Amino acid sequence: MKIAVMSCIHGNMAALEAVLEDIRKNDCAEIYCLGDLVGYGPFPNEVVETIRELNIPTVQGCWDEDIVEGLNACECSYPSLLAEKRGKLAHEWTNQQINAENRQYLAELPETLKVNNLCFVHGSPQSNHEYLLPEINAFTALERVLSVDADVLFCGHTHVPYVRNLESGQLTIKVNLSKDNNQISESFSTPLKRIINVGSVGEPRHGRPNATYVIYDTNTAAVQLQEIAYDYQKTCKALLEKGLPPIFAWRLIKGWEYAEKAEDPTHVCER
C-alpha cells in the first residue's frame, strides 16, 4: 500500500493543492501530515480547513503549538536574530488571522502518531522544535527511532527532504565492574532503521521553490521523494497583498534560507 506523507505547509494553499493533486495521481491509499499547517504563508485558515475536510491524520508542528500557546515561542529555537525577528512578525500576523475553530483544531493535534512500525512526528520524538538534520551523529539518530519503537521515523521541520538508513545498528558497551578494572562488554544490534524527512510543502529550503513530500510503500519499503512544481508566484502575490514581509516572498522564490539552518541539531527545547 502506498501512503503519502507531507509536512510544513505554512499557509501555502497553491502548494498544498498541487501536492494533493499529485497524491491523487499516484493512487496513495492514505495521507499523513507532520504539522506546521500555519506560519509564514498567507492562507492559514484555508490550509487548516482543507486538512480538516479531508480528515488527514496530522501531528502538531512547532508553529501550530506556538500559535495555540500565544506569542511565547521559545527563542532558543531560532538559529539567528534575523530568523527570530521574522518569526515573530509571522507569529503576530498568523495569530491575528486564525479563527477560533481552527485554533482549537491545532490545539487538539497529537504530538506523535504511530501506525504499526511507522511513527510520524514533526521535529523529533523528543520535541517539535528539535532539528533532525541528515548529518546528526548515528547514536542520536538511532536513539530517536528506538525511543518510539518504530522501524521508520517520518519527520519534517528542517524543510529539506532526505532518507537516512541506519544499517549499522550495533552498539558495544564496556563497563568497569571493580577496582581491578575488570570489564564487562555487552553488544546488541538493531534491525534496519530509517529516518525519512519529507521536506516542506509550502516553504522549501532545498534550493528550489518546488513543494516536496514523500510516497512510501508499506509492502516494499520503497521511498519516493516527490518534488512538485506549482504556481509559487500566486503565493508570493498573496504574501505582498496581505502585508506580510516581502522577504517571505523572496525566500519562497529562492527555496533557501541560510539563516534558518540550525547550529545544533540535537538541541531540544526545554520550555
CSV table of C-alpha atoms in Angstrom, one decimal:
chain,number,residue,atom,x,y,z
A,1,MET,CA,0.0,0.0,0.0
A,2,LYS,CA,1.3,3.4,-0.9
A,3,ILE,CA,1.0,6.2,1.6
A,4,ALA,CA,1.8,9.9,1.2
A,5,VAL,CA,3.5,11.9,4.0
A,6,MET,CA,3.8,15.7,3.9
A,7,SER,CA,4.8,18.4,6.3
A,8,CYS,CA,5.3,22.2,6.8
A,9,ILE,CA,2.6,23.6,4.6
A,10,HIS,CA,2.8,27.0,6.2
A,11,GLY,CA,-0.3,28.6,4.9
A,12,ASN,CA,0.6,28.0,1.2
A,13,MET,CA,-2.7,26.9,-0.5
A,14,ALA,CA,-1.3,26.8,-4.0
A,15,ALA,CA,1.4,24.4,-3.0
A,16,LEU,CA,-1.0,22.2,-1.0
A,17,GLU,CA,-3.4,21.9,-3.9
A,18,ALA,CA,-0.6,20.9,-6.2
A,19,VAL,CA,0.7,18.2,-3.8
A,20,LEU,CA,-2.8,16.8,-3.2
A,21,GLU,CA,-3.3,16.6,-7.0
A,22,ASP,CA,0.0,14.7,-7.3
A,23,ILE,CA,-1.0,12.3,-4.5
A,24,ARG,CA,-4.3,11.5,-6.3
A,25,LYS,CA,-2.4,10.8,-9.5
A,26,ASN,CA,-0.2,8.4,-7.6
A,27,ASP,CA,-3.1,6.5,-6.1
A,28,CYS,CA,-1.9,6.8,-2.5
A,29,ALA,CA,-4.3,5.0,-0.1
A,30,GLU,CA,-3.6,7.2,2.9
A,31,ILE,CA,-2.2,10.6,3.6
A,32,TYR,CA,-0.4,11.7,6.8
A,33,CYS,CA,0.7,15.3,7.7
A,34,LEU,CA,3.5,16.2,10.0
A,35,GLY,CA,2.2,19.6,11.1
A,36,ASP,CA,3.1,23.3,10.7
A,37,LEU,CA,-0.1,24.0,8.8
A,38,VAL,CA,0.3,27.7,9.6
A,39,GLY,CA,3.0,30.3,9.9
A,40,TYR,CA,4.7,32.5,7.2
A,41,GLY,CA,2.1,31.8,4.5
A,42,PRO,CA,-0.9,33.9,3.6
A,43,PHE,CA,-3.7,31.3,3.9
A,44,PRO,CA,-3.5,29.7,7.4
A,45,ASN,CA,-7.3,29.2,7.8
A,46,GLU,CA,-7.7,27.8,4.3
A,47,VAL,CA,-4.9,25.2,4.8
A,48,VAL,CA,-6.3,24.1,8.2
A,49,GLU,CA,-9.8,23.7,6.8
A,50,THR,CA,-8.6,21.7,3.8
A,51,ILE,CA,-6.7,19.3,6.1
A,52,ARG,CA,-9.8,19.0,8.4
A,53,GLU,CA,-12.2,18.4,5.5
A,54,LEU,CA,-10.0,15.6,4.1
A,55,ASN,CA,-9.7,14.1,7.6
A,56,ILE,CA,-5.9,13.7,7.2
A,57,PRO,CA,-4.2,12.3,10.3
A,58,THR,CA,-1.9,15.1,11.4
A,59,VAL,CA,0.5,15.8,14.2
A,60,GLN,CA,1.1,19.1,15.8
A,61,GLY,CA,4.0,21.2,14.4
A,62,CYS,CA,6.1,23.8,16.3
A,63,TRP,CA,4.2,26.6,14.6
A,64,ASP,CA,0.8,25.0,15.4
A,65,GLU,CA,1.9,24.7,19.0
A,66,ASP,CA,3.2,28.2,19.3
A,67,ILE,CA,0.0,29.8,17.8
A,68,VAL,CA,-2.1,27.8,20.3
A,69,GLU,CA,0.0,28.9,23.3
A,70,GLY,CA,0.2,32.5,22.2
A,71,LEU,CA,3.2,34.5,21.2
A,72,ASN,CA,5.6,32.9,23.6
A,73,ALA,CA,7.7,31.0,21.1
A,74,CYS,CA,10.8,29.6,22.7
A,75,GLU,CA,13.6,31.9,21.4
A,76,CYS,CA,16.1,29.1,21.7
A,77,SER,CA,14.7,27.5,18.6
A,78,TYR,CA,15.8,30.4,16.4
A,79,PRO,CA,19.3,30.0,14.9
A,80,SER,CA,19.8,33.7,14.4
A,81,LEU,CA,18.5,37.1,15.5
A,82,LEU,CA,17.3,37.7,11.9
A,83,ALA,CA,15.3,34.5,11.9
A,84,GLU,CA,13.9,35.3,15.3
A,85,LYS,CA,12.7,38.8,14.1
A,86,ARG,CA,11.0,37.4,11.0
A,87,GLY,CA,9.5,34.5,13.0
A,88,LYS,CA,7.9,36.9,15.5
A,89,LEU,CA,6.4,39.0,12.7
A,90,ALA,CA,4.8,35.9,11.2
A,91,HIS,CA,3.6,34.8,14.6
A,92,GLU,CA,1.8,38.1,15.2
A,93,TRP,CA,0.1,38.1,11.8
A,94,THR,CA,-1.0,34.5,11.9
A,95,ASN,CA,-2.2,34.8,15.4
A,96,GLN,CA,-4.5,37.7,14.3
A,97,GLN,CA,-5.8,35.7,11.3
A,98,ILE,CA,-6.5,32.3,12.7
A,99,ASN,CA,-10.1,31.8,13.7
A,100,ALA,CA,-11.3,30.1,16.9
A,101,GLU,CA,-12.4,26.9,15.4
A,102,ASN,CA,-9.1,26.3,13.6
A,103,ARG,CA,-7.1,27.3,16.7
A,104,GLN,CA,-9.0,24.7,18.7
A,105,TYR,CA,-8.2,22.1,16.0
A,106,LEU,CA,-4.5,22.9,16.2
A,107,ALA,CA,-4.6,22.6,20.0
A,108,GLU,CA,-6.1,19.1,19.8
A,109,LEU,CA,-3.5,17.7,17.4
A,110,PRO,CA,-1.3,14.9,18.9
A,111,GLU,CA,2.5,15.2,19.0
A,112,THR,CA,3.1,11.7,17.7
A,113,LEU,CA,1.2,9.2,15.6
A,114,LYS,CA,2.1,5.5,15.5
A,115,VAL,CA,0.8,3.1,12.8
A,116,ASN,CA,2.3,-0.4,13.0
A,117,ASN,CA,6.1,0.0,12.6
A,118,LEU,CA,5.8,3.6,11.3
A,119,CYS,CA,6.0,6.7,13.5
A,120,PHE,CA,5.1,10.2,12.5
A,121,VAL,CA,6.4,13.4,14.2
A,122,HIS,CA,7.1,17.0,13.3
A,123,GLY,CA,10.6,17.6,14.6
A,124,SER,CA,11.6,14.5,16.6
A,125,PRO,CA,10.0,12.3,19.2
A,126,GLN,CA,11.7,14.5,21.8
A,127,SER,CA,10.3,17.8,20.7
A,128,ASN,CA,8.5,19.6,17.9
A,129,HIS,CA,11.5,22.1,17.9
A,130,GLU,CA,14.3,19.6,17.5
A,131,TYR,CA,16.0,19.5,14.1
A,132,LEU,CA,16.9,16.0,12.8
A,133,LEU,CA,19.4,17.1,10.2
A,134,PRO,CA,20.9,14.4,8.0
A,135,GLU,CA,24.3,14.9,9.5
A,136,ILE,CA,23.4,14.3,13.1
A,137,ASN,CA,25.5,11.5,14.7
A,138,ALA,CA,24.4,8.0,14.3
A,139,PHE,CA,23.8,7.4,18.0
A,140,THR,CA,21.4,10.3,18.3
A,141,ALA,CA,19.6,9.3,15.1
A,142,LEU,CA,19.2,5.7,16.2
A,143,GLU,CA,18.1,6.7,19.7
A,144,ARG,CA,15.3,8.9,18.3
A,145,VAL,CA,14.0,5.9,16.2
A,146,LEU,CA,14.3,3.4,19.0
A,147,SER,CA,12.6,5.7,21.5
A,148,VAL,CA,9.3,5.2,19.7
A,149,ASP,CA,9.8,1.5,19.0
A,150,ALA,CA,9.4,2.1,15.2
A,151,ASP,CA,11.3,0.9,12.2
A,152,VAL,CA,10.7,4.1,10.2
A,153,LEU,CA,10.5,7.6,11.7
A,154,PHE,CA,8.9,10.2,9.5
A,155,CYS,CA,9.8,13.8,10.3
A,156,GLY,CA,9.8,17.3,8.8
A,157,HIS,CA,10.7,20.7,10.4
A,158,THR,CA,14.1,21.2,8.6
A,159,HIS,CA,12.3,21.7,5.2
A,160,VAL,CA,15.0,19.7,3.5
A,161,PRO,CA,14.0,16.1,2.4
A,162,TYR,CA,16.3,13.1,2.9
A,163,VAL,CA,16.3,9.4,3.6
A,164,ARG,CA,18.8,8.1,6.1
A,165,ASN,CA,19.3,4.3,6.6
A,166,LEU,CA,20.7,3.3,9.9
A,167,GLU,CA,22.1,0.0,8.8
A,168,SER,CA,24.9,-0.3,11.4
A,169,GLY,CA,22.7,-0.5,14.3
A,170,GLN,CA,25.2,-2.3,16.6
A,171,LEU,CA,26.5,-0.9,19.8
A,172,THR,CA,29.1,-2.2,22.2
A,173,ILE,CA,29.2,-1.1,25.9
A,174,LYS,CA,32.1,-1.7,28.3
A,175,VAL,CA,31.7,-1.1,32.0
A,176,ASN,CA,34.3,-1.3,34.7
A,177,LEU,CA,32.9,-3.5,37.5
A,178,SER,CA,35.7,-3.5,40.1
A,179,LYS,CA,38.8,-1.9,41.3
A,180,ASP,CA,40.8,-4.4,39.3
A,181,ASN,CA,39.5,-2.8,36.2
A,182,ASN,CA,37.7,-5.9,35.2
A,183,GLN,CA,35.3,-5.1,32.4
A,184,ILE,CA,32.1,-6.5,31.1
A,185,SER,CA,31.2,-6.0,27.5
A,186,GLU,CA,27.8,-6.1,26.0
A,187,SER,CA,26.9,-5.8,22.4
A,188,PHE,CA,23.5,-5.6,20.8
A,189,SER,CA,22.2,-4.9,17.4
A,190,THR,CA,19.0,-3.5,16.0
A,191,PRO,CA,17.4,-4.2,12.6
A,192,LEU,CA,17.5,-1.6,9.9
A,193,LYS,CA,16.0,1.6,10.9
A,194,ARG,CA,15.2,4.7,8.8
A,195,ILE,CA,14.6,8.4,9.3
A,196,ILE,CA,12.7,9.9,6.4
A,197,ASN,CA,12.4,13.7,6.3
A,198,VAL,CA,9.6,14.6,3.9
A,199,GLY,CA,10.7,18.2,3.3
A,200,SER,CA,8.2,21.0,3.1
A,201,VAL,CA,5.1,21.6,1.0
A,202,GLY,CA,4.8,25.4,1.5
A,203,GLU,CA,8.3,26.7,2.3
A,204,PRO,CA,11.0,24.6,0.8
A,205,ARG,CA,14.7,25.1,1.7
A,206,HIS,CA,16.4,22.7,-0.7
A,207,GLY,CA,17.3,25.4,-3.2
A,208,ARG,CA,14.2,25.4,-5.4
A,209,PRO,CA,10.7,26.7,-5.0
A,210,ASN,CA,9.0,23.4,-5.6
A,211,ALA,CA,6.9,21.6,-3.0
A,212,THR,CA,8.2,18.3,-1.6
A,213,TYR,CA,6.5,15.3,0.0
A,214,VAL,CA,7.2,11.5,0.2
A,215,ILE,CA,5.4,8.4,-1.1
A,216,TYR,CA,6.2,5.3,1.0
A,217,ASP,CA,5.2,1.7,0.0
A,218,THR,CA,4.4,-0.2,3.2
A,219,ASN,CA,4.8,-3.5,1.3
A,220,THR,CA,8.2,-3.0,-0.3
A,221,ALA,CA,9.6,-0.1,1.9
A,222,ALA,CA,10.4,1.8,-1.3
A,223,VAL,CA,10.6,5.6,-0.8
A,224,GLN,CA,9.9,8.2,-3.4
A,225,LEU,CA,10.9,11.8,-2.7
A,226,GLN,CA,8.4,13.8,-4.7
A,227,GLU,CA,9.2,17.4,-5.9
A,228,ILE,CA,6.2,19.2,-7.4
A,229,ALA,CA,6.3,22.4,-9.4
A,230,TYR,CA,3.4,24.8,-8.8
A,231,ASP,CA,2.5,28.5,-9.3
A,232,TYR,CA,4.5,29.9,-6.4
A,233,GLN,CA,4.1,33.4,-7.9
A,234,LYS,CA,0.5,33.2,-6.8
A,235,THR,CA,1.5,32.7,-3.2
A,236,CYS,CA,4.1,35.4,-3.5
A,237,LYS,CA,1.5,37.9,-4.7
A,238,ALA,CA,-0.8,37.0,-1.8
A,239,LEU,CA,2.0,37.4,0.7
A,240,LEU,CA,2.5,41.0,-0.5
A,241,GLU,CA,-1.2,41.8,-0.7
A,242,LYS,CA,-1.8,40.7,2.8
A,243,GLY,CA,1.0,42.8,4.2
A,244,LEU,CA,3.5,40.1,5.2
A,245,PRO,CA,7.2,40.9,4.9
A,246,PRO,CA,8.4,40.9,1.3
A,247,ILE,CA,11.4,38.8,2.3
A,248,PHE,CA,9.0,35.9,2.8
A,249,ALA,CA,8.2,36.0,-1.0
A,250,TRP,CA,11.9,36.3,-1.8
A,251,ARG,CA,12.6,33.3,0.4
A,252,LEU,CA,9.9,31.3,-1.3
A,253,ILE,CA,11.2,32.1,-4.8
A,254,LYS,CA,14.8,31.1,-3.8
A,255,GLY,CA,13.7,27.9,-1.9
A,256,TRP,CA,16.5,28.5,0.5
A,257,GLU,CA,17.1,30.4,3.8
A,258,TYR,CA,20.7,30.4,5.0
A,259,ALA,CA,19.8,31.9,8.4
A,260,GLU,CA,17.4,29.1,9.2
A,261,LYS,CA,19.8,26.2,9.4
A,262,ALA,CA,20.1,25.0,13.0
A,263,GLU,CA,23.6,25.2,14.5
A,264,ASP,CA,22.8,22.3,16.9
A,265,PRO,CA,20.5,19.7,15.5
A,266,THR,CA,20.4,17.8,18.8
A,267,HIS,CA,19.1,20.8,20.7
A,268,VAL,CA,15.8,20.1,22.4
A,269,CYS,CA,13.5,23.0,23.5
A,270,GLU,CA,13.1,22.8,27.3
A,271,ARG,CA,10.2,25.3,27.8
